[in-house]
Amino acid sequence: MSESASPQRLPIPDIPEVLPVLPINNAVLFPGMFLPLVVSGDAWVRLVDEAALSTKIIGVFRRVQTGAEFEPAMLASTGTAALIVRMMRLPQGGVQLLLQGQARIRVQQWITTKPYPQARISVAIDPADVSLETAGLARAALVGFQQIVEQSPNLPDELAIAAANAPHPGMLADLIAANLNLSLDDQQTVLDTFDVSERLQLVLRFLEREREILLIGRKAQEEVSKNQREYVLRQQLEAIKRELGETDDHAAEIAELRRRIEEANLPAEARQEAERELSRLERMPPGAAEYTVARTYLDWLLDLPWHTSTEDNLDIVRARQILDEDHFDLERIKERIVEYLAVRKLRQEEGQGGEARGPILCFVGPPGVGKTSLGASIARALGRKFVRVALGGVRDEAEIRGHRRTYIGALPGRIIQGLSRAGSNNPVLLLDEVDKLSIGFQGDPAAALLEVLDPEQNVAFVDRYLDVPFDLSKVLFVCTANRADTIPPALLDRMELLDLAGYTEQEKTEIARRYLIPRQRKEQGMVDRGPALTDAALQRLIREYTHEAGVRDLERRIGAIYRKMATRLASGQELPEQIDASDLDELLGPPRFRSETILGENEVGVVTGLAWTPTGGDVLFVEVSVIPGNGQLILTGQLGDVMKESARAAVTYARSRANELGIDPEVFQKRDIHIHVPAGAVPKDGPSAGITMASALISALTGREVDKRIAMTGEVTLRGKILPIGGVKEKLLAAQRAGVRKVLLPKENEIDLREVPAEAKEQLEIVLVKHMDEVLRELGLVVAPQEVSE
């Protein structure tokens, strides 16, 4: 073809200026192409009916946006005028159409959108004359398309013939775009391109991309065929070796696994699963990725102690002796453990089996009080294996139930892993820190743990990785937690809580003498060479260098002392005969805690309170200042809602007793009251600071100091009645550590004093109070009658 000076156009089809517009989804219609289509909806069926009775021409535009109501902005900018070639009504009320594209169109003006859209359109027709450049591009596109038809199994050969007979380069480009595996956006881009040369260049780029895709697919297919051929040859080679009596490593491995299955004495369901996996393994080449997965599964299945148990030693006297060797004091805890073992012994003697179905023991207390070591002592007393499973921070249910084998890197859950490490099906399994389980998007691990701990369900516990039941009823589960209120309620219902509140100074001294010092001397290489700590040094170490409920920090300090001694010994220096209290400054630096600095000097408006924390009891100070203002109550120190309510109750009580206490009633209107609890970065909540706040408030309003060596705890009502609180033992131990001499405690908590060590009760003067008036008398805040009259 030669370039024409005055370009001519192809004949323009008889297309009306105004057309009904039909939006279509998931398709692009090109001029000259056919499109089957199903139309539903009253408005669209009416559009087709009225068009079929008139010109049979409709405008078809691809819908590029979705929405409940039609809007012109939903449509692509370019569409196609389409002829209704065939129409058939469907039983459901819709219409099936066969459309043939006539020409590219664009909307010039929207006439209406109801009951269906109609628009004034402009028609774009490709020019009849073709330039040399366009002819060259058309020839290149034709050759490229014919090559792709030959290589692609999805394109019929007739398409190559149809492309060769295309009457115009523009129609050739449309034909290729309609039959290539292009995305809807790419097809719409071709439809939007009116210039024929640009359209052909665009199609050539798509042809090149399709050619590369076919090349990659062909290489992949060749690789698969090669692997299949190698597999067949390998199978033939194995058959030849079997006939010659030769075996290879793979066959030897299969034979070893078969022997292990025979010797493992697996339960019926587990054996069936093992034989099925072994059968798959036999047919699988060792280089296959699935081979390692199946082999690892068989190893886990065969390594589990299905029938391996340790024999229990239920000698109660020996058990008590072991508990006394491993732990000082904790009499109530030891007694409960001995009861637990006694029940198992009696059940075994009566032929009921040694597995008691009572609640799970859960040791609750601050860090360092010996919760984990108690579990180890139970295992030693019974003669069982001991396994610790850490649950702190676990938020994935699969950590308990295991991962499915379809996942990459799948493993059994922590329970099954622990049994595999123990090598027996009846170990003492310690579930450490059950209060720190959390819920993540992977599921609720606490819910999964219910199945593990429930004796009605754990006889057939199914780990997702193993996918066969395992009997957990012989396992002795023991749990630990720092606090009980964060344990999920359903889990807490299956547990018996045993509180370990902390140790007194005397108990810490004995623990250090019996356990901590010998252990640290051994760890630092100073068993027979290190100097001993005097009683005074140990007492000062406990009072001034540690401030904890347990003994973990105390052991670290003892270890630091003996490391200093080891360094001196290794350097050739002489060691002292003993370490006295005065030597601690040189070895450990200045003291970290002093009771007099903790409590400080007496002040107006400052009162010592007692608080419970997850790490044991602690002392806190409530400060109150009365400043000029207009009667506002200011609360600071990160107080929770309950503590704020206690502060308001304290103010109300003080106002109601203003006359008796010698307080000017106008102070509540002319002054602001600011209540602050120091350590503002630490959240605080609970009702037990009620009497402390009331006492500090009255001290500030009356201008009288309060002895800081008097500590108190209790909830106060509006009328001054004092209600009981919790954590009595922890709070009294904290008062003892801080150097408090007198503690005011609610009268109703008298029964809780039975749990308090005798040493703490001897060192503290415990005053039981029922009303706020008694508290004020103990603090010296009650105003005498003559003072009131003045």
JSON list of C-alpha atoms in Angstrom, two decimals, residues 29 31 59-62 76-81 103-107 188 191-192 194:
[
{"chain": "A", "resi": 29, "resn": "LEU", "atom": "CA", "xyz": [-16.02, -5.95, 22.87]},
{"chain": "A", "resi": 31, "resn": "PRO", "atom": "CA", "xyz": [-15.27, -3.95, 16.38]},
{"chain": "A", "resi": 59, "resn": "GLY", "atom": "CA", "xyz": [-23.65, 1.04, 22.82]},
{"chain": "A", "resi": 60, "resn": "VAL", "atom": "CA", "xyz": [-21.58, -1.40, 24.89]},
{"chain": "A", "resi": 61, "resn": "PHE", "atom": "CA", "xyz": [-19.16, 0.03, 27.48]},
{"chain": "A", "resi": 62, "resn": "ARG", "atom": "CA", "xyz": [-17.07, -1.85, 30.05]},
{"chain": "A", "resi": 76, "resn": "ALA", "atom": "CA", "xyz": [-14.76, 3.36, 30.42]},
{"chain": "A", "resi": 77, "resn": "SER", "atom": "CA", "xyz": [-14.20, 6.30, 28.07]},
{"chain": "A", "resi": 78, "resn": "THR", "atom": "CA", "xyz": [-14.38, 4.20, 24.89]},
{"chain": "A", "resi": 79, "resn": "GLY", "atom": "CA", "xyz": [-16.99, 1.62, 23.98]},
{"chain": "A", "resi": 80, "resn": "THR", "atom": "CA", "xyz": [-18.29, -0.24, 20.94]},
{"chain": "A", "resi": 81, "resn": "ALA", "atom": "CA", "xyz": [-21.46, 0.13, 18.89]},
{"chain": "A", "resi": 103, "resn": "ALA", "atom": "CA", "xyz": [-17.26, 0.57, 15.49]},
{"chain": "A", "resi": 104, "resn": "ARG", "atom": "CA", "xyz": [-15.52, 2.42, 18.33]},
{"chain": "A", "resi": 105, "resn": "ILE", "atom": "CA", "xyz": [-17.71, 5.06, 19.96]},
{"chain": "A", "resi": 106, "resn": "ARG", "atom": "CA", "xyz": [-17.40, 7.71, 22.63]},
{"chain": "A", "resi": 107, "resn": "VAL", "atom": "CA", "xyz": [-20.11, 9.55, 24.57]},
{"chain": "A", "resi": 188, "resn": "GLN", "atom": "CA", "xyz": [-9.41, -1.56, 27.18]},
{"chain": "A", "resi": 191, "resn": "LEU", "atom": "CA", "xyz": [-9.82, -0.19, 22.47]},
{"chain": "A", "resi": 192, "resn": "ASP", "atom": "CA", "xyz": [-8.95, 3.35, 23.64]},
{"chain": "A", "resi": 194, "resn": "PHE", "atom": "CA", "xyz": [-7.77, 5.20, 17.86]}
]
